[in-house]
Amino acid sequence: MKRLLLLAVTVTAMTGCSAIHDLRSDNNEYDSPFYAKYLNTGSTLDAQITRTLEALREDPDSPELHNQLGAMLIDKGFPKDAEREFERAVNADRHYYPAWYNLGLVRAASDDDLGARRAFSRTVDLKPGHAAALFQLGLIEEERHHVDRAIALYAKAFAINPQLLDVRVNPRILDTDLVHMALLRNYPAAHAKRSLQLQGGPAAPRNGGGAGAAPMAPSPQPAPENIVTPAPPVTDPAVQPAPPPTGRNAEIVPVPRSSGTTSVSAPGTAQPESQTDSRGRRRRRPGSANPQTPPYGEVPVPEPSTEPPPQPAPPPPPPGE
């Protein structure tokens, strides 16, 4: 009898709580939420939260609005209220996997590994190949010391989205010590994929195709009718002046010592009659009108004389003659 009485009281209490919950639901919880009094900074985030609250007052069963409000509450610094919004999103639509993933992130941040594992698993069930959720499941398995399971999850996540290895995309890559093991597991498949030498179909014929079209030539050389004859040079080489001679045919013209150079000129080129050395002395060029002055820098060689050599004087006569 006492048990029946206790059961009746319990049912009545539950019914009353349900009625109270329904009454509160009718009053719309977004009229004055707890965090509304902090939306007075005038920032863009506060304005977005206010607009989302107004939209939820009109449509409280929208999973997209609940998920959007939860993400903004995370940025505002209210993780508990954000978790409640993600739960409302999945309650409004059990197949809305973005809210499941966000719920898993919030629960993992609050050390609720069991709740996070359930949320991430639900995300992968609804969205197979969700690389970020697979990676988060790998972190949970690694913390539980399930190494093989964690490596398998990491390998699958990295194969789907290699950008998860970038710390700028996935900062939590620094929280695992099994990345190298996951990459080694993926190496055979990755190597086989990169070593494939796939070829496309044959190229279409150039002449419009068809069964009777001529095959393409193995050489890229154009057809004879497409070869352009080279144009003649702009300047005819026959009318160009001959270049000055070089080598042994060039004439060496001495220059003053101060310059330290020797100029070369072609035979027949007019040269100045004289030159001035570093001391101001004039030097005639070779072959000038004064043959007695040797060229500058050359040793003068005396020419043979045509006059007879002087005869010696006769000896004086002996005394007494």
GROMACS .gro file of C-alpha atoms in nm:
model
  321
    1MET     CA    1   0.000   0.000   0.000
    2LYS     CA    2   0.281   0.238   0.087
    3ARG     CA    3   0.454   0.157  -0.239
    4LEU     CA    4   0.144   0.242  -0.438
    5LEU     CA    5   0.106   0.567  -0.250
    6LEU     CA    6   0.469   0.658  -0.313
    7LEU     CA    7   0.432   0.576  -0.683
    8ALA     CA    8   0.123   0.797  -0.709
    9VAL     CA    9   0.301   1.088  -0.543
   10THR     CA   10   0.595   1.050  -0.781
   11VAL     CA   11   0.373   1.052  -1.088
   12THR     CA   12   0.187   1.357  -0.962
   13ALA     CA   13   0.514   1.543  -0.900
   14MET     CA   14   0.645   1.463  -1.244
   15THR     CA   15   0.321   1.576  -1.402
   16GLY     CA   16   0.338   1.902  -1.211
   17CYS     CA   17   0.699   1.964  -1.319
   18SER     CA   18   0.605   1.897  -1.677
   19ALA     CA   19   0.322   2.143  -1.656
   20ILE     CA   20   0.552   2.405  -1.507
   21HIS     CA   21   0.806   2.343  -1.785
   22ASP     CA   22   0.536   2.382  -2.047
   23LEU     CA   23   0.423   2.703  -1.881
   24ARG     CA   24   0.777   2.840  -1.889
   25SER     CA   25   0.810   2.735  -2.251
   26ASP     CA   26   0.498   2.931  -2.333
   27ASN     CA   27   0.657   3.238  -2.178
   28ASN     CA   28   0.955   3.207  -2.421
   29GLU     CA   29   1.293   3.189  -2.248
   30TYR     CA   30   1.447   3.445  -2.484
   31ASP     CA   31   1.257   3.740  -2.346
   32SER     CA   32   1.519   3.812  -2.078
   33PRO     CA   33   1.805   3.560  -2.070
   34PHE     CA   34   2.078   3.583  -1.808
   35TYR     CA   35   2.344   3.711  -2.046
   36ALA     CA   36   2.119   3.983  -2.194
   37LYS     CA   37   2.232   4.233  -1.930
   38TYR     CA   38   2.590   4.203  -2.061
   39LEU     CA   39   2.496   4.300  -2.415
   40ASN     CA   40   2.555   4.670  -2.361
   41THR     CA   41   2.906   4.724  -2.498
   42GLY     CA   42   2.789   4.842  -2.840
   43SER     CA   43   3.012   4.589  -3.021
   44THR     CA   44   2.922   4.409  -3.340
   45LEU     CA   45   2.902   4.078  -3.151
   46ASP     CA   46   2.648   4.218  -2.905
   47ALA     CA   47   2.438   4.348  -3.192
   48GLN     CA   48   2.444   4.007  -3.361
   49ILE     CA   49   2.340   3.829  -3.041
   50THR     CA   50   2.054   4.074  -2.994
   51ARG     CA   51   1.928   4.017  -3.348
   52THR     CA   52   1.952   3.639  -3.303
   53LEU     CA   53   1.752   3.658  -2.981
   54GLU     CA   54   1.481   3.853  -3.161
   55ALA     CA   55   1.471   3.590  -3.436
   56LEU     CA   56   1.446   3.309  -3.179
   57ARG     CA   57   1.152   3.480  -3.014
   58GLU     CA   58   0.975   3.451  -3.348
   59ASP     CA   59   1.100   3.100  -3.432
   60PRO     CA   60   1.218   2.913  -3.120
   61ASP     CA   61   1.238   2.577  -3.305
   62SER     CA   62   1.507   2.674  -3.558
   63PRO     CA   63   1.820   2.458  -3.516
   64GLU     CA   64   2.023   2.702  -3.727
   65LEU     CA   65   1.941   2.994  -3.499
   66HIS     CA   66   2.019   2.793  -3.185
   67ASN     CA   67   2.352   2.681  -3.329
   68GLN     CA   68   2.436   3.036  -3.440
   69LEU     CA   69   2.353   3.178  -3.096
   70GLY     CA   70   2.562   2.909  -2.926
   71ALA     CA   71   2.866   2.996  -3.136
   72MET     CA   72   2.830   3.366  -3.054
   73LEU     CA   73   2.790   3.294  -2.683
   74ILE     CA   74   3.120   3.105  -2.693
   75ASP     CA   75   3.287   3.419  -2.829
   76LYS     CA   76   3.110   3.627  -2.564
   77GLY     CA   77   3.237   3.402  -2.284
   78PHE     CA   78   2.926   3.207  -2.178
   79PRO     CA   79   3.012   2.840  -2.246
   80LYS     CA   80   2.730   2.698  -2.030
   81ASP     CA   81   2.466   2.898  -2.214
   82ALA     CA   82   2.630   2.803  -2.543
   83GLU     CA   83   2.611   2.434  -2.454
   84ARG     CA   84   2.242   2.476  -2.377
   85GLU     CA   85   2.184   2.633  -2.718
   86PHE     CA   86   2.363   2.348  -2.896
   87GLU     CA   87   2.148   2.099  -2.706
   88ARG     CA   88   1.836   2.288  -2.810
   89ALA     CA   89   1.958   2.278  -3.170
   90VAL     CA   90   1.997   1.898  -3.172
   91ASN     CA   91   1.667   1.861  -2.990
   92ALA     CA   92   1.498   2.064  -3.263
   93ASP     CA   93   1.664   1.855  -3.536
   94ARG     CA   94   1.836   1.529  -3.443
   95HIS     CA   95   2.010   1.519  -3.784
   96TYR     CA   96   2.169   1.863  -3.763
   97TYR     CA   97   2.532   1.748  -3.739
   98PRO     CA   98   2.700   2.095  -3.705
   99ALA     CA   99   2.529   2.138  -3.368
  100TRP     CA  100   2.640   1.788  -3.262
  101TYR     CA  101   3.001   1.873  -3.345
  102ASN     CA  102   2.987   2.207  -3.161
  103LEU     CA  103   2.829   2.036  -2.864
  104GLY     CA  104   3.116   1.787  -2.859
  105LEU     CA  105   3.371   2.070  -2.860
  106VAL     CA  106   3.205   2.243  -2.564
  107ARG     CA  107   3.180   1.922  -2.367
  108ALA     CA  108   3.543   1.831  -2.440
  109ALA     CA  109   3.652   2.174  -2.318
  110SER     CA  110   3.467   2.112  -1.989
  111ASP     CA  111   3.634   1.768  -1.948
  112ASP     CA  112   3.311   1.580  -2.022
  113ASP     CA  113   3.482   1.312  -2.229
  114LEU     CA  114   3.185   1.077  -2.226
  115GLY     CA  115   2.943   1.343  -2.350
  116ALA     CA  116   3.196   1.470  -2.605
  117ARG     CA  117   3.258   1.119  -2.737
  118ARG     CA  118   2.885   1.066  -2.785
  119ALA     CA  119   2.846   1.400  -2.966
  120PHE     CA  120   3.144   1.339  -3.199
  121SER     CA  121   3.031   0.984  -3.273
  122ARG     CA  122   2.687   1.117  -3.361
  123THR     CA  123   2.851   1.370  -3.592
  124VAL     CA  124   3.040   1.098  -3.779
  125ASP     CA  125   2.725   0.888  -3.802
  126LEU     CA  126   2.533   1.174  -3.960
  127LYS     CA  127   2.824   1.299  -4.170
  128PRO     CA  128   3.063   1.016  -4.262
  129GLY     CA  129   3.408   1.150  -4.339
  130HIS     CA  130   3.386   1.444  -4.099
  131ALA     CA  131   3.764   1.476  -4.056
  132ALA     CA  132   3.754   1.720  -3.763
  133ALA     CA  133   3.520   1.495  -3.563
  134LEU     CA  134   3.741   1.194  -3.637
  135PHE     CA  135   4.043   1.383  -3.509
  136GLN     CA  136   3.859   1.483  -3.190
  137LEU     CA  137   3.760   1.120  -3.134
  138GLY     CA  138   4.126   1.027  -3.178
  139LEU     CA  139   4.223   1.272  -2.903
  140ILE     CA  140   3.968   1.118  -2.668
  141GLU     CA  141   4.087   0.764  -2.742
  142GLU     CA  142   4.451   0.870  -2.691
  143GLU     CA  143   4.364   1.017  -2.350
  144ARG     CA  144   4.199   0.686  -2.260
  145HIS     CA  145   4.522   0.507  -2.367
  146HIS     CA  146   4.353   0.329  -2.660
  147VAL     CA  147   4.654   0.377  -2.888
  148ASP     CA  148   4.553   0.156  -3.179
  149ARG     CA  149   4.206   0.307  -3.196
  150ALA     CA  150   4.349   0.658  -3.178
  151ILE     CA  151   4.602   0.590  -3.457
  152ALA     CA  152   4.329   0.455  -3.681
  153LEU     CA  153   4.113   0.763  -3.623
  154TYR     CA  154   4.405   1.000  -3.683
  155ALA     CA  155   4.506   0.820  -4.002
  156LYS     CA  156   4.154   0.840  -4.139
  157ALA     CA  157   4.122   1.208  -4.050
  158PHE     CA  158   4.456   1.300  -4.212
  159ALA     CA  159   4.375   1.101  -4.525
  160ILE     CA  160   4.049   1.291  -4.566
  161ASN     CA  161   4.184   1.636  -4.480
  162PRO     CA  162   4.564   1.675  -4.473
  163GLN     CA  163   4.528   2.036  -4.359
  164LEU     CA  164   4.460   1.905  -4.009
  165LEU     CA  165   4.838   1.861  -3.982
  166ASP     CA  166   4.880   2.240  -4.002
  167VAL     CA  167   4.885   2.398  -3.657
  168ARG     CA  168   4.731   2.716  -3.800
  169VAL     CA  169   4.427   2.517  -3.910
  170ASN     CA  170   4.417   2.268  -3.623
  171PRO     CA  171   4.588   2.398  -3.308
  172ARG     CA  172   4.509   2.077  -3.120
  173ILE     CA  173   4.757   1.889  -3.336
  174LEU     CA  174   5.006   1.980  -3.064
  175ASP     CA  175   4.810   1.773  -2.810
  176THR     CA  176   4.886   1.436  -2.968
  177ASP     CA  177   5.203   1.225  -2.977
  178LEU     CA  178   5.081   0.978  -3.239
  179VAL     CA  179   5.098   1.185  -3.557
  180HIS     CA  180   5.402   1.001  -3.691
  181MET     CA  181   5.234   0.665  -3.635
  182ALA     CA  182   4.926   0.780  -3.824
  183LEU     CA  183   5.138   0.904  -4.113
  184LEU     CA  184   5.323   0.574  -4.130
  185ARG     CA  185   4.991   0.395  -4.151
  186ASN     CA  186   4.884   0.617  -4.439
  187TYR     CA  187   5.217   0.588  -4.623
  188PRO     CA  188   5.143   0.275  -4.835
  189ALA     CA  189   4.818   0.415  -4.969
  190ALA     CA  190   4.967   0.760  -5.025
  191HIS     CA  191   5.273   0.617  -5.202
  192ALA     CA  192   5.058   0.400  -5.427
  193LYS     CA  193   4.843   0.698  -5.517
  194ARG     CA  194   5.140   0.919  -5.604
  195SER     CA  195   5.315   0.649  -5.806
  196LEU     CA  196   5.023   0.600  -6.044
  197GLN     CA  197   5.105   0.716  -6.396
  198LEU     CA  198   4.754   0.778  -6.524
  199GLN     CA  199   4.701   0.872  -6.888
  200GLY     CA  200   4.415   1.049  -7.052
  201GLY     CA  201   4.237   0.960  -7.371
  202PRO     CA  202   4.391   1.017  -7.715
  203ALA     CA  203   4.394   1.376  -7.832
  204ALA     CA  204   4.144   1.482  -8.093
  205PRO     CA  205   4.281   1.503  -8.451
  206ARG     CA  206   4.374   1.849  -8.571
  207ASN     CA  207   4.187   1.828  -8.903
  208GLY     CA  208   3.839   1.795  -8.758
  209GLY     CA  209   3.847   1.430  -8.657
  210GLY     CA  210   3.674   1.144  -8.826
  211ALA     CA  211   3.776   0.795  -8.919
  212GLY     CA  212   3.972   0.911  -9.225
  213ALA     CA  213   4.162   1.189  -9.051
  214ALA     CA  214   4.538   1.177  -9.075
  215PRO     CA  215   4.718   1.088  -8.753
  216MET     CA  216   4.918   1.354  -8.578
  217ALA     CA  217   5.285   1.375  -8.669
  218PRO     CA  218   5.527   1.265  -8.401
  219SER     CA  219   5.727   1.585  -8.452
  220PRO     CA  220   5.593   1.932  -8.368
  221GLN     CA  221   5.747   2.070  -8.690
  222PRO     CA  222   5.480   2.252  -8.897
  223ALA     CA  223   5.370   2.137  -9.240
  224PRO     CA  224   5.570   2.263  -9.543
  225GLU     CA  225   5.297   2.505  -9.645
  226ASN     CA  226   5.309   2.661  -9.299
  227ILE     CA  227   5.686   2.723  -9.298
  228VAL     CA  228   5.766   3.094  -9.339
  229THR     CA  229   6.075   3.185  -9.545
  230PRO     CA  230   6.309   3.405  -9.342
  231ALA     CA  231   6.328   3.767  -9.457
  232PRO     CA  232   6.660   3.913  -9.588
  233PRO     CA  233   6.871   4.112  -9.345
  234VAL     CA  234   6.797   4.480  -9.309
  235THR     CA  235   7.153   4.580  -9.410
  236ASP     CA  236   7.320   4.417  -9.707
  237PRO     CA  237   7.661   4.282  -9.598
  238ALA     CA  238   7.803   4.358  -9.944
  239VAL     CA  239   7.776   4.733  -9.891
  240GLN     CA  240   7.914   4.741  -9.540
  241PRO     CA  241   8.274   4.872  -9.496
  242ALA     CA  242   8.542   4.620  -9.430
  243PRO     CA  243   8.656   4.603  -9.071
  244PRO     CA  244   9.005   4.733  -8.991
  245PRO     CA  245   9.284   4.473  -9.008
  246THR     CA  246   9.407   4.315  -8.693
  247GLY     CA  247   9.704   4.106  -8.595
  248ARG     CA  248  10.029   4.144  -8.788
  249ASN     CA  249   9.883   4.382  -9.047
  250ALA     CA  250   9.808   4.644  -8.782
  251GLU     CA  251  10.053   4.933  -8.740
  252ILE     CA  252  10.173   5.008  -8.388
  253VAL     CA  253  10.176   5.378  -8.312
  254PRO     CA  254  10.375   5.471  -8.002
  255VAL     CA  255  10.206   5.689  -7.744
  256PRO     CA  256  10.349   5.887  -7.453
  257ARG     CA  257  10.446   5.700  -7.140
  258SER     CA  258  10.189   5.883  -6.935
  259SER     CA  259   9.907   5.699  -7.106
  260GLY     CA  260  10.067   5.353  -7.076
  261THR     CA  261   9.885   5.227  -7.389
  262THR     CA  262   9.973   5.164  -7.751
  263SER     CA  263   9.723   5.243  -8.022
  264VAL     CA  264   9.680   5.029  -8.329
  265SER     CA  265   9.583   5.171  -8.661
  266ALA     CA  266   9.538   5.027  -9.004
  267PRO     CA  267   9.797   5.083  -9.278
  268GLY     CA  268   9.729   5.396  -9.477
  269THR     CA  269   9.556   5.574  -9.190
  270ALA     CA  270   9.674   5.932  -9.148
  271GLN     CA  271   9.875   5.989  -8.834
  272PRO     CA  272   9.997   6.316  -8.684
  273GLU     CA  273  10.344   6.433  -8.787
  274SER     CA  274  10.468   6.448  -8.429
  275GLN     CA  275  10.369   6.357  -8.079
  276THR     CA  276  10.462   6.496  -7.741
  277ASP     CA  277  10.601   6.279  -7.465
  278SER     CA  278  10.554   6.323  -7.091
  279ARG     CA  279  10.844   6.575  -7.077
  280GLY     CA  280  10.703   6.797  -7.348
  281ARG     CA  281  10.950   6.685  -7.617
  282ARG     CA  282  10.809   6.643  -7.963
  283ARG     CA  283  10.855   6.307  -8.129
  284ARG     CA  284  10.794   6.245  -8.494
  285ARG     CA  285  10.620   5.937  -8.611
  286PRO     CA  286  10.809   5.675  -8.814
  287GLY     CA  287  10.866   5.770  -9.175
  288SER     CA  288  10.830   6.144  -9.117
  289ALA     CA  289  11.036   6.415  -9.291
  290ASN     CA  290  11.313   6.411  -9.030
  291PRO     CA  291  11.481   6.071  -9.057
  292GLN     CA  292  11.747   6.170  -8.804
  293THR     CA  293  11.498   6.164  -8.513
  294PRO     CA  294  11.410   5.810  -8.416
  295PRO     CA  295  11.057   5.723  -8.302
  296TYR     CA  296  10.985   5.765  -7.936
  297GLY     CA  297  11.082   5.459  -7.740
  298GLU     CA  298  11.324   5.323  -8.005
  299VAL     CA  299  11.704   5.320  -7.992
  300PRO     CA  300  11.858   5.520  -8.279
  301VAL     CA  301  12.078   5.317  -8.511
  302PRO     CA  302  12.355   5.516  -8.691
  303GLU     CA  303  12.357   5.487  -9.066
  304PRO     CA  304  12.684   5.388  -9.242
  305SER     CA  305  12.889   5.685  -9.369
  306THR     CA  306  12.984   5.710  -9.736
  307GLU     CA  307  13.283   5.941  -9.677
  308PRO     CA  308  13.634   5.786  -9.669
  309PRO     CA  309  13.785   5.751  -9.329
  310PRO     CA  310  14.035   6.026  -9.235
  311GLN     CA  311  14.398   5.956  -9.321
  312PRO     CA  312  14.657   5.972  -9.046
  313ALA     CA  313  14.898   6.269  -9.053
  314PRO     CA  314  15.242   6.198  -9.203
  315PRO     CA  315  15.519   6.157  -8.949
  316PRO     CA  316  15.743   6.459  -8.893
  317PRO     CA  317  16.079   6.460  -9.079
  318PRO     CA  318  16.386   6.356  -8.882
  319PRO     CA  319  16.597   6.633  -8.741
  320GLY     CA  320  16.896   6.745  -8.952
  321GLU     CA  321  16.719   6.715  -9.277
   0.00000   0.00000   0.00000
